[in-house]
Amino acid sequence: MEQIQQFLPLILMFVVVYFFMIRPQMKKAKQEKKFAAELKKGDRIITKSGMHGKIIDFSEKNNSVIIETGAGKITFDRSSLSMEMSQKLNTPDKPVADKKK
């Protein structure tokens, strides 16, 4: 019983680290992987570096996408696409209700 009490703080610390750090990180990685797999031609995206463009083709052997920007066609790795910013870009804006005074 005394040995368990000695290791209890260490066990509790591991549980807290798992639920507040490791688990959310794994969940986010899973969401990003799903986002990259669901991309299709014509989707508007933003890269993590801030480049805006539209997907025109995929390169499965390199696991990359070819996007069309104002400067031309550029190839990016799928992991360089920003899930959060691309989803914000593709969600339609909510119409603002007219406020009468």
Tab-separated table of C-alpha atoms in Angstrom:
chain	number	residue	atom	x	y	z
A	1	MET	CA	0.000	0.000	0.000
A	2	GLU	CA	2.830	2.344	0.816
A	3	GLN	CA	4.451	1.771	-2.599
A	4	ILE	CA	1.247	2.737	-4.389
A	5	GLN	CA	1.069	5.964	-2.437
A	6	GLN	CA	4.601	6.822	-3.488
A	7	PHE	CA	3.786	6.407	-7.184
A	8	LEU	CA	0.318	7.962	-7.050
A	9	PRO	CA	1.483	11.551	-7.784
A	10	LEU	CA	3.499	10.316	-10.764
A	11	ILE	CA	0.546	8.333	-12.112
A	12	LEU	CA	-1.801	11.304	-11.669
A	13	MET	CA	0.684	13.580	-13.432
A	14	PHE	CA	0.828	11.196	-16.406
A	15	VAL	CA	-2.985	11.054	-16.599
A	16	VAL	CA	-3.237	14.858	-16.591
A	17	VAL	CA	-0.568	15.194	-19.285
A	18	TYR	CA	-2.332	12.604	-21.418
A	19	PHE	CA	-5.764	14.249	-21.248
A	20	PHE	CA	-4.575	17.849	-21.625
A	21	MET	CA	-1.698	17.478	-24.084
A	22	ILE	CA	-1.366	14.158	-25.878
A	23	ARG	CA	-5.028	13.328	-26.584
A	24	PRO	CA	-6.000	16.745	-28.079
A	25	GLN	CA	-2.888	16.702	-30.250
A	26	MET	CA	-3.754	13.244	-31.589
A	27	LYS	CA	-7.336	14.360	-32.250
A	28	LYS	CA	-6.184	17.421	-34.202
A	29	ALA	CA	-3.735	15.345	-36.266
A	30	LYS	CA	-6.578	12.967	-37.137
A	31	GLN	CA	-8.785	15.887	-38.243
A	32	GLU	CA	-6.006	17.350	-40.417
A	33	LYS	CA	-5.413	13.963	-42.050
A	34	LYS	CA	-9.144	13.653	-42.792
A	35	PHE	CA	-9.177	17.213	-44.208
A	36	ALA	CA	-6.252	16.449	-46.536
A	37	ALA	CA	-7.919	13.225	-47.720
A	38	GLU	CA	-11.243	14.959	-48.492
A	39	LEU	CA	-9.772	17.673	-50.725
A	40	LYS	CA	-11.075	17.785	-54.285
A	41	LYS	CA	-10.406	19.764	-57.442
A	42	GLY	CA	-11.782	23.284	-57.309
A	43	ASP	CA	-11.474	23.693	-53.517
A	44	ARG	CA	-10.125	27.048	-52.416
A	45	ILE	CA	-7.346	26.634	-49.864
A	46	ILE	CA	-4.791	28.575	-47.852
A	47	THR	CA	-1.373	27.167	-47.043
A	48	LYS	CA	0.220	27.478	-43.622
A	49	SER	CA	2.523	30.118	-45.077
A	50	GLY	CA	-0.465	32.199	-46.216
A	51	MET	CA	-0.579	31.410	-49.944
A	52	HIS	CA	-4.142	31.481	-51.324
A	53	GLY	CA	-5.156	29.356	-54.277
A	54	LYS	CA	-7.489	26.848	-55.875
A	55	ILE	CA	-6.697	23.140	-56.257
A	56	ILE	CA	-6.375	22.165	-59.903
A	57	ASP	CA	-4.723	18.726	-59.639
A	58	PHE	CA	-3.243	16.125	-57.291
A	59	SER	CA	0.051	14.268	-57.389
A	60	GLU	CA	-0.547	10.986	-55.549
A	61	LYS	CA	3.029	9.705	-55.864
A	62	ASN	CA	4.421	12.829	-54.152
A	63	ASN	CA	1.412	13.278	-51.831
A	64	SER	CA	1.072	16.850	-53.032
A	65	VAL	CA	-1.443	19.195	-54.613
A	66	ILE	CA	-1.061	21.613	-57.493
A	67	ILE	CA	-2.725	24.931	-56.794
A	68	GLU	CA	-3.413	27.841	-59.085
A	69	THR	CA	-2.551	31.243	-57.682
A	70	GLY	CA	-2.273	34.720	-59.122
A	71	ALA	CA	1.370	33.975	-59.903
A	72	GLY	CA	0.710	30.677	-61.702
A	73	LYS	CA	0.680	27.006	-60.779
A	74	ILE	CA	2.555	25.882	-57.666
A	75	THR	CA	2.969	22.417	-56.124
A	76	PHE	CA	2.562	22.094	-52.353
A	77	ASP	CA	2.747	19.130	-50.029
A	78	ARG	CA	-0.660	18.224	-48.563
A	79	SER	CA	0.683	18.689	-45.049
A	80	SER	CA	1.408	22.358	-45.793
A	81	LEU	CA	-2.294	23.182	-46.211
A	82	SER	CA	-3.947	24.970	-43.302
A	83	MET	CA	-7.137	23.229	-42.228
A	84	GLU	CA	-8.459	26.050	-40.037
A	85	MET	CA	-7.846	28.879	-42.481
A	86	SER	CA	-9.117	26.915	-45.486
A	87	GLN	CA	-12.336	26.017	-43.676
A	88	LYS	CA	-12.895	29.679	-42.758
A	89	LEU	CA	-12.330	30.636	-46.387
A	90	ASN	CA	-14.871	28.100	-47.679
A	91	THR	CA	-17.649	28.725	-45.154
A	92	PRO	CA	-20.213	31.168	-46.478
A	93	ASP	CA	-20.494	34.440	-44.614
A	94	LYS	CA	-23.585	34.823	-42.488
A	95	PRO	CA	-25.799	37.624	-43.785
A	96	VAL	CA	-25.856	40.556	-41.462
A	97	ALA	CA	-29.385	41.405	-40.354
A	98	ASP	CA	-30.401	44.994	-40.931
A	99	LYS	CA	-30.542	46.806	-37.638
A	100	LYS	CA	-33.165	49.501	-37.554
A	101	LYS	CA	-32.774	52.325	-35.110
